[in-house]
Structures are given as C-alpha cells and as structure tokens.
PDB file of C-alpha atoms in Angstrom:
ATOM      1  CA  UNK A   1     -36.165  26.502  22.525  1.00 35.00           C
ATOM      2  CA  UNK A   2     -37.619  23.548  23.074  1.00 45.00           C
ATOM      3  CA  UNK A   3     -39.200  21.198  20.532  1.00 47.00           C
ATOM      4  CA  UNK A   4     -42.912  21.909  20.251  1.00 53.00           C
ATOM      5  CA  UNK A   5     -45.351  20.361  22.099  1.00 90.00           C
ATOM      6  CA  UNK A   6     -48.813  18.818  21.334  1.00 96.00           C
ATOM      7  CA  UNK A   7     -51.920  17.709  24.780  1.00 97.00           C
ATOM      8  CA  UNK A   8     -54.612  16.124  24.346  1.00 96.00           C
ATOM      9  CA  UNK A   9     -56.625  17.139  27.028  1.00 96.00           C
ATOM     10  CA  UNK A  10     -57.648  13.781  29.147  1.00 93.00           C
ATOM     11  CA  UNK A  11     -60.524  13.645  30.819  1.00 87.00           C
ATOM     12  CA  UNK A  12     -62.300  10.375  30.274  1.00 81.00           C
ATOM     13  CA  UNK A  13     -65.034  10.857  27.140  1.00 74.00           C
ATOM     14  CA  UNK A  14     -63.202  11.075  23.599  1.00 71.00           C
ATOM     15  CA  UNK A  15     -60.655   9.457  20.690  1.00 76.00           C
ATOM     16  CA  UNK A  16     -57.635   9.913  21.962  1.00 88.00           C
ATOM     17  CA  UNK A  17     -55.257   7.373  21.173  1.00 89.00           C
ATOM     18  CA  UNK A  18     -56.434   7.359  17.594  1.00 92.00           C
ATOM     19  CA  UNK A  19     -55.904  11.380  18.266  1.00 94.00           C
ATOM     20  CA  UNK A  20     -52.513  11.013  19.769  1.00 95.00           C
ATOM     21  CA  UNK A  21     -51.850   7.957  17.039  1.00 95.00           C
ATOM     22  CA  UNK A  22     -53.581  10.091  14.127  1.00 95.00           C
ATOM     23  CA  UNK A  23     -51.649  13.276  14.194  1.00 95.00           C
ATOM     24  CA  UNK A  24     -47.889  10.550  15.342  1.00 94.00           C
ATOM     25  CA  UNK A  25     -48.567   9.284  11.815  1.00 95.00           C
ATOM     26  CA  UNK A  26     -47.940  12.604  10.255  1.00 95.00           C
ATOM     27  CA  UNK A  27     -44.853  13.446  12.714  1.00 93.00           C
ATOM     28  CA  UNK A  28     -46.393  14.976  15.822  1.00 94.00           C
ATOM     29  CA  UNK A  29     -45.819  13.948  19.005  1.00 92.00           C
ATOM     30  CA  UNK A  30     -48.661  14.035  20.694  1.00 95.00           C
ATOM     31  CA  UNK A  31     -49.583  13.378  24.944  1.00 94.00           C
ATOM     32  CA  UNK A  32     -51.858  12.111  26.268  1.00 95.00           C
ATOM     33  CA  UNK A  33     -52.779  14.942  29.443  1.00 95.00           C
ATOM     34  CA  UNK A  34     -55.257  15.532  32.373  1.00 94.00           C
ATOM     35  CA  UNK A  35     -52.263  16.541  33.740  1.00 95.00           C
ATOM     36  CA  UNK A  36     -53.536  21.700  33.907  1.00 95.00           C
ATOM     37  CA  UNK A  37     -49.633  22.784  34.179  1.00 95.00           C
ATOM     38  CA  UNK A  38     -49.106  19.987  31.213  1.00 95.00           C
ATOM     39  CA  UNK A  39     -51.684  21.278  29.188  1.00 96.00           C
ATOM     40  CA  UNK A  40     -51.246  25.275  30.237  1.00 95.00           C
ATOM     41  CA  UNK A  41     -47.269  25.005  29.573  1.00 94.00           C
ATOM     42  CA  UNK A  42     -48.187  22.262  25.788  1.00 95.00           C
ATOM     43  CA  UNK A  43     -47.800  24.818  22.238  1.00 95.00           C
ATOM     44  CA  UNK A  44     -50.909  23.052  20.414  1.00 97.00           C
ATOM     45  CA  UNK A  45     -53.697  21.851  22.606  1.00 98.00           C
ATOM     46  CA  UNK A  46     -56.183  19.254  21.807  1.00 97.00           C
ATOM     47  CA  UNK A  47     -59.892  19.202  22.771  1.00 96.00           C
ATOM     48  CA  UNK A  48     -61.392  16.235  21.478  1.00 93.00           C
ATOM     49  CA  UNK A  49     -65.067  14.331  22.637  1.00 83.00           C
ATOM     50  CA  UNK A  50     -67.807  11.793  21.927  1.00 83.00           C
ATOM     51  CA  UNK A  51     -70.431  10.998  24.690  1.00 84.00           C
ATOM     52  CA  UNK A  52     -72.621  12.777  26.700  1.00 89.00           C
ATOM     53  CA  UNK A  53     -72.220  17.058  26.598  1.00 92.00           C
ATOM     54  CA  UNK A  54     -73.527  16.938  30.036  1.00 92.00           C
ATOM     55  CA  UNK A  55     -71.120  14.068  31.506  1.00 92.00           C
ATOM     56  CA  UNK A  56     -68.190  15.746  29.462  1.00 92.00           C
ATOM     57  CA  UNK A  57     -68.666  19.223  30.998  1.00 94.00           C
ATOM     58  CA  UNK A  58     -69.224  16.956  34.710  1.00 94.00           C
ATOM     59  CA  UNK A  59     -65.725  15.356  33.756  1.00 94.00           C
ATOM     60  CA  UNK A  60     -64.374  18.495  33.132  1.00 95.00           C
ATOM     61  CA  UNK A  61     -64.971  20.115  36.132  1.00 95.00           C
ATOM     62  CA  UNK A  62     -64.510  17.226  38.981  1.00 95.00           C
ATOM     63  CA  UNK A  63     -60.206  16.980  37.055  1.00 95.00           C
ATOM     64  CA  UNK A  64     -60.134  20.594  36.965  1.00 96.00           C
ATOM     65  CA  UNK A  65     -60.002  22.002  33.405  1.00 96.00           C
ATOM     66  CA  UNK A  66     -62.582  23.946  32.613  1.00 97.00           C
ATOM     67  CA  UNK A  67     -60.475  27.677  33.843  1.00 96.00           C
ATOM     68  CA  UNK A  68     -57.763  25.262  32.238  1.00 97.00           C
ATOM     69  CA  UNK A  69     -59.665  24.730  28.701  1.00 97.00           C
ATOM     70  CA  UNK A  70     -60.901  28.627  28.412  1.00 97.00           C
ATOM     71  CA  UNK A  71     -57.245  30.140  29.251  1.00 97.00           C
ATOM     72  CA  UNK A  72     -55.446  28.408  27.009  1.00 97.00           C
ATOM     73  CA  UNK A  73     -57.448  29.379  23.952  1.00 97.00           C
ATOM     74  CA  UNK A  74     -57.547  33.406  25.958  1.00 96.00           C
ATOM     75  CA  UNK A  75     -53.450  32.916  25.672  1.00 94.00           C
ATOM     76  CA  UNK A  76     -53.294  32.360  22.279  1.00 96.00           C
ATOM     77  CA  UNK A  77     -52.121  28.386  22.113  1.00 97.00           C
ATOM     78  CA  UNK A  78     -53.420  27.281  18.816  1.00 97.00           C
ATOM     79  CA  UNK A  79     -56.720  24.321  19.693  1.00 98.00           C
ATOM     80  CA  UNK A  80     -58.519  22.077  18.045  1.00 98.00           C
ATOM     81  CA  UNK A  81     -61.273  20.827  19.380  1.00 97.00           C
ATOM     82  CA  UNK A  82     -62.630  17.257  17.725  1.00 96.00           C
ATOM     83  CA  UNK A  83     -66.843  16.556  17.798  1.00 95.00           C
ATOM     84  CA  UNK A  84     -68.087  17.247  21.497  1.00 95.00           C
ATOM     85  CA  UNK A  85     -64.557  19.212  21.905  1.00 95.00           C
ATOM     86  CA  UNK A  86     -65.506  21.619  19.812  1.00 97.00           C
ATOM     87  CA  UNK A  87     -69.655  21.008  20.548  1.00 97.00           C
ATOM     88  CA  UNK A  88     -68.331  22.065  24.043  1.00 97.00           C
ATOM     89  CA  UNK A  89     -66.473  25.489  23.528  1.00 98.00           C
ATOM     90  CA  UNK A  90     -70.024  27.351  23.583  1.00 98.00           C
ATOM     91  CA  UNK A  91     -72.471  27.915  25.725  1.00 97.00           C
ATOM     92  CA  UNK A  92     -75.072  25.773  26.370  1.00 96.00           C
ATOM     93  CA  UNK A  93     -75.624  22.348  25.000  1.00 96.00           C
ATOM     94  CA  UNK A  94     -79.937  20.943  24.399  1.00 95.00           C
ATOM     95  CA  UNK A  95     -78.587  17.398  25.364  1.00 92.00           C
ATOM     96  CA  UNK A  96     -80.156  16.378  28.733  1.00 87.00           C
ATOM     97  CA  UNK A  97     -80.826  20.309  29.646  1.00 78.00           C
ATOM     98  CA  UNK A  98     -79.852  22.628  29.183  1.00 92.00           C
ATOM     99  CA  UNK A  99     -76.509  22.008  29.979  1.00 94.00           C
ATOM    100  CA  UNK A 100     -73.854  24.928  31.299  1.00 96.00           C
ATOM    101  CA  UNK A 101     -71.086  24.827  28.335  1.00 96.00           C
ATOM    102  CA  UNK A 102     -67.403  26.427  28.535  1.00 97.00           C
ATOM    103  CA  UNK A 103     -68.474  29.492  26.866  1.00 96.00           C
ATOM    104  CA  UNK A 104     -65.891  30.855  25.173  1.00 97.00           C
ATOM    105  CA  UNK A 105     -67.574  31.200  21.825  1.00 98.00           C
ATOM    106  CA  UNK A 106     -71.275  32.486  21.853  1.00 98.00           C
ATOM    107  CA  UNK A 107     -74.548  30.229  21.037  1.00 98.00           C
ATOM    108  CA  UNK A 108     -75.985  26.856  22.005  1.00 96.00           C
ATOM    109  CA  UNK A 109     -75.821  23.994  20.813  1.00 97.00           C
ATOM    110  CA  UNK A 110     -79.103  21.835  18.984  1.00 97.00           C
ATOM    111  CA  UNK A 111     -80.047  18.391  18.205  1.00 97.00           C
ATOM    112  CA  UNK A 112     -82.349  17.830  14.295  1.00 96.00           C
ATOM    113  CA  UNK A 113     -84.852  17.614  13.662  1.00 93.00           C
ATOM    114  CA  UNK A 114     -86.969  14.816  13.255  1.00 89.00           C
ATOM    115  CA  UNK A 115     -87.676  14.660   9.703  1.00 91.00           C
ATOM    116  CA  UNK A 116     -88.483  12.279   7.410  1.00 90.00           C
ATOM    117  CA  UNK A 117     -85.803   9.835   5.546  1.00 88.00           C
ATOM    118  CA  UNK A 118     -83.552  12.150   7.980  1.00 93.00           C
ATOM    119  CA  UNK A 119     -81.582   9.406  10.626  1.00 94.00           C
ATOM    120  CA  UNK A 120     -80.279  10.438  13.459  1.00 95.00           C
ATOM    121  CA  UNK A 121     -78.089   9.842  14.749  1.00 95.00           C
ATOM    122  CA  UNK A 122     -76.063  11.760  11.629  1.00 97.00           C
ATOM    123  CA  UNK A 123     -73.201   9.013  10.968  1.00 96.00           C
ATOM    124  CA  UNK A 124     -71.308   8.113   8.270  1.00 97.00           C
ATOM    125  CA  UNK A 125     -69.070  10.588   5.085  1.00 98.00           C
ATOM    126  CA  UNK A 126     -70.845  13.551   4.584  1.00 98.00           C
ATOM    127  CA  UNK A 127     -69.510  16.827   2.254  1.00 98.00           C
ATOM    128  CA  UNK A 128     -68.340  20.079   3.836  1.00 98.00           C
ATOM    129  CA  UNK A 129     -68.488  23.274   1.823  1.00 98.00           C
ATOM    130  CA  UNK A 130     -65.931  26.330   2.559  1.00 97.00           C
ATOM    131  CA  UNK A 131     -67.167  29.170   4.213  1.00 97.00           C
ATOM    132  CA  UNK A 132     -64.080  30.990   5.157  1.00 95.00           C
ATOM    133  CA  UNK A 133     -60.338  30.191   4.058  1.00 94.00           C
ATOM    134  CA  UNK A 134     -58.671  28.007   6.991  1.00 96.00           C
ATOM    135  CA  UNK A 135     -55.043  27.696   6.858  1.00 97.00           C
ATOM    136  CA  UNK A 136     -55.778  23.781   9.092  1.00 98.00           C
ATOM    137  CA  UNK A 137     -58.259  22.877   5.644  1.00 98.00           C
ATOM    138  CA  UNK A 138     -55.793  23.759   3.800  1.00 97.00           C
ATOM    139  CA  UNK A 139     -54.017  21.931   0.503  1.00 96.00           C
ATOM    140  CA  UNK A 140     -58.542  20.260   1.661  1.00 96.00           C
ATOM    141  CA  UNK A 141     -59.991  20.604  -1.660  1.00 95.00           C
ATOM    142  CA  UNK A 142     -64.394  21.854  -1.864  1.00 96.00           C
ATOM    143  CA  UNK A 143     -66.901  19.233  -1.466  1.00 96.00           C
ATOM    144  CA  UNK A 144     -64.411  16.367   0.140  1.00 98.00           C
ATOM    145  CA  UNK A 145     -65.636  13.858   2.439  1.00 98.00           C
ATOM    146  CA  UNK A 146     -65.471  13.656   6.269  1.00 98.00           C
ATOM    147  CA  UNK A 147     -66.359  11.366   9.503  1.00 97.00           C
ATOM    148  CA  UNK A 148     -69.400  12.322  10.842  1.00 97.00           C
ATOM    149  CA  UNK A 149     -71.042  10.644  13.383  1.00 96.00           C
ATOM    150  CA  UNK A 150     -73.265  13.073  16.375  1.00 96.00           C
ATOM    151  CA  UNK A 151     -76.598  14.183  16.921  1.00 96.00           C
ATOM    152  CA  UNK A 152     -76.179  16.735  17.676  1.00 97.00           C
ATOM    153  CA  UNK A 153     -74.771  20.366  16.578  1.00 97.00           C
ATOM    154  CA  UNK A 154     -73.758  23.818  16.877  1.00 98.00           C
ATOM    155  CA  UNK A 155     -75.781  27.399  15.886  1.00 98.00           C
ATOM    156  CA  UNK A 156     -72.809  29.939  16.460  1.00 98.00           C
ATOM    157  CA  UNK A 157     -74.557  34.004  17.142  1.00 97.00           C
ATOM    158  CA  UNK A 158     -72.148  35.168  14.877  1.00 97.00           C
ATOM    159  CA  UNK A 159     -72.355  32.927  11.777  1.00 95.00           C
ATOM    160  CA  UNK A 160     -69.082  34.140  10.112  1.00 97.00           C
ATOM    161  CA  UNK A 161     -67.312  31.846  13.282  1.00 98.00           C
ATOM    162  CA  UNK A 162     -69.082  29.391  10.634  1.00 98.00           C
ATOM    163  CA  UNK A 163     -65.487  27.529   8.457  1.00 98.00           C
ATOM    164  CA  UNK A 164     -67.502  24.761   6.810  1.00 98.00           C
ATOM    165  CA  UNK A 165     -71.006  24.176   6.445  1.00 98.00           C
ATOM    166  CA  UNK A 166     -72.977  20.382   5.670  1.00 98.00           C
ATOM    167  CA  UNK A 167     -76.109  19.542   4.486  1.00 98.00           C
ATOM    168  CA  UNK A 168     -78.391  17.306   6.662  1.00 97.00           C
ATOM    169  CA  UNK A 169     -81.286  18.040   6.937  1.00 93.00           C
ATOM    170  CA  UNK A 170     -80.350  21.339   6.171  1.00 95.00           C
ATOM    171  CA  UNK A 171     -77.076  23.167   5.681  1.00 97.00           C
ATOM    172  CA  UNK A 172     -75.581  23.591   9.397  1.00 98.00           C
ATOM    173  CA  UNK A 173     -71.547  24.487  10.979  1.00 98.00           C
ATOM    174  CA  UNK A 174     -69.115  21.478  10.987  1.00 98.00           C
ATOM    175  CA  UNK A 175     -66.646  23.448  11.681  1.00 98.00           C
ATOM    176  CA  UNK A 176     -65.531  27.003  13.117  1.00 98.00           C
ATOM    177  CA  UNK A 177     -62.163  29.453  13.304  1.00 98.00           C
ATOM    178  CA  UNK A 178     -61.660  32.335  15.312  1.00 97.00           C
ATOM    179  CA  UNK A 179     -57.460  33.468  15.687  1.00 95.00           C
ATOM    180  CA  UNK A 180     -56.157  30.901  17.488  1.00 97.00           C
ATOM    181  CA  UNK A 181     -58.868  28.154  17.608  1.00 98.00           C
ATOM    182  CA  UNK A 182     -60.028  25.243  15.077  1.00 98.00           C
ATOM    183  CA  UNK A 183     -61.732  22.600  16.216  1.00 98.00           C
ATOM    184  CA  UNK A 184     -64.765  20.200  13.867  1.00 98.00           C
ATOM    185  CA  UNK A 185     -68.004  18.464  14.140  1.00 98.00           C
ATOM    186  CA  UNK A 186     -65.839  15.745  12.044  1.00 97.00           C
ATOM    187  CA  UNK A 187     -63.797  13.728  13.003  1.00 96.00           C
ATOM    188  CA  UNK A 188     -60.418  13.698  11.776  1.00 96.00           C
ATOM    189  CA  UNK A 189     -58.957  11.034  13.467  1.00 94.00           C
ATOM    190  CA  UNK A 190     -61.307   8.528  11.049  1.00 95.00           C
ATOM    191  CA  UNK A 191     -60.891  10.755   7.967  1.00 96.00           C
ATOM    192  CA  UNK A 192     -58.362   8.961   6.310  1.00 96.00           C
ATOM    193  CA  UNK A 193     -55.848  11.077   3.827  1.00 96.00           C
ATOM    194  CA  UNK A 194     -58.487  14.954   4.401  1.00 97.00           C
ATOM    195  CA  UNK A 195     -58.183  14.648   8.213  1.00 97.00           C
ATOM    196  CA  UNK A 196     -54.999  13.184   8.585  1.00 97.00           C
ATOM    197  CA  UNK A 197     -54.514  15.988   5.977  1.00 97.00           C
ATOM    198  CA  UNK A 198     -56.490  18.538   8.872  1.00 98.00           C
ATOM    199  CA  UNK A 199     -54.173  17.036  11.632  1.00 97.00           C
ATOM    200  CA  UNK A 200     -50.720  17.997   9.333  1.00 97.00           C
ATOM    201  CA  UNK A 201     -51.829  21.085   8.913  1.00 97.00           C
ATOM    202  CA  UNK A 202     -52.289  21.959  12.239  1.00 97.00           C
ATOM    203  CA  UNK A 203     -49.352  20.291  13.563  1.00 95.00           C
ATOM    204  CA  UNK A 204     -47.480  23.503  11.196  1.00 95.00           C
ATOM    205  CA  UNK A 205     -49.517  25.728  12.395  1.00 96.00           C
ATOM    206  CA  UNK A 206     -48.643  24.518  16.034  1.00 95.00           C
ATOM    207  CA  UNK A 207     -44.864  23.682  14.303  1.00 92.00           C
ATOM    208  CA  UNK A 208     -45.017  28.011  13.317  1.00 87.00           C
ATOM    209  CA  UNK A 209     -46.269  28.615  16.600  1.00 78.00           C
ATOM    210  CA  UNK A 210     -44.118  32.035  18.317  1.00 69.00           C
ATOM    211  CA  UNK A 211     -46.610  32.822  21.490  1.00 65.00           C
ATOM    212  CA  UNK A 212     -46.590  36.370  22.582  1.00 54.00           C
TER     213      UNK A 212
END
C-alpha cells in the first residue's frame, strides 16, 4: 500500500506554504497542487483560502476544480477546509454578492453586523467552544484560543453541523464537522500549539482512513 498522501489545493489564493509547513512539522508530508488527478488520488485533502469569496470560486472554476472538490467530499476522503475554504463549502455568500458557492452544505455566508465597539474584520485570538465530539479536536481543551482573520462567517441551515462556536458580537459557527469533512473559520497554521494539534489530528485521521 502507498503511504498516505495529503493534497493542498492550489487555486491561487490561501496560505498554502504555511499549511504545508504546519503539516510537515507534525510529521505529515503534503503536496501543493492544482492537478485534479493528484487531488482525487490523495488520501487527504486540504482546501485553504484567503481573499474574496467570488474570486476564489472563479479561480476554482478556471482551474476545473469545482467538481473535483465535490467528488473528493462525496467519496469520503478526509477533508479539511480552512477559513475561506470552509465558507466555500456552503450555498452562497453575501460578500459582493450573493455569489454561489460549492453547495456541499446548505447555508450562507454573512458579514458581521456593525456594532459599537466591534471591529470588523474579526482579527486575532479568540476562544472556541465545542458543540459536538470531533476527532480533529481531541486533546484540545474547551475554551482554547485560536487565531482568526475574517469579516464573514457561515450560518449553516443544519445547526448540527456546528463543531465549535465563538463569541464575537454574538455567537457564530467557527468550525463544522460532518462525516469526513472538518472545516474551521480559524487558521490552524497560525494558531501555534493548538493549531498544530488540529493538523496532527487531521494527519492521524488521514493515515488511519481506509478508502471504500
């Protein structure tokens, strides 16, 4: 059997090298690629993202990767979405929109409401509260601090998707989990020891996964 491989999807936007280095630091090699065949053959896939929702979707389309992402998820491949990579999994975003997303999950992406004393974007360290048992969060304490940089957040139609929530002018979904998919609004690659533990857990899940 081949050694497990992790593909980091390169569609021109995202902290690709930071994610790659984070995975390597916890002992899991990863390849940055936009080759659909490599992505679909991988035993684990990461969709990172930084920037505008619409531009990211356009890049995914231009590289022919929209159906690739959907197939990887449908196939049951361990999948990690990061920041915009989580938002893209939903139906649509209000950012310069509405703009259609990948539609893997029902729901929309909305902007933080303007409130006195609330800075947008939400930037810096904030706490997460676990909403369900998630293998990616094993060994991580309730109320752990992770790093955020975003102005928009997801509102899942199915609230049982929520893996962690965070308080910022109200409670919002800061991570989701369903079957083979775990995705975070926060950046594991910027969240020091906590983030490395999340990446380590993801790598362990990839290693133990047996394709159907």
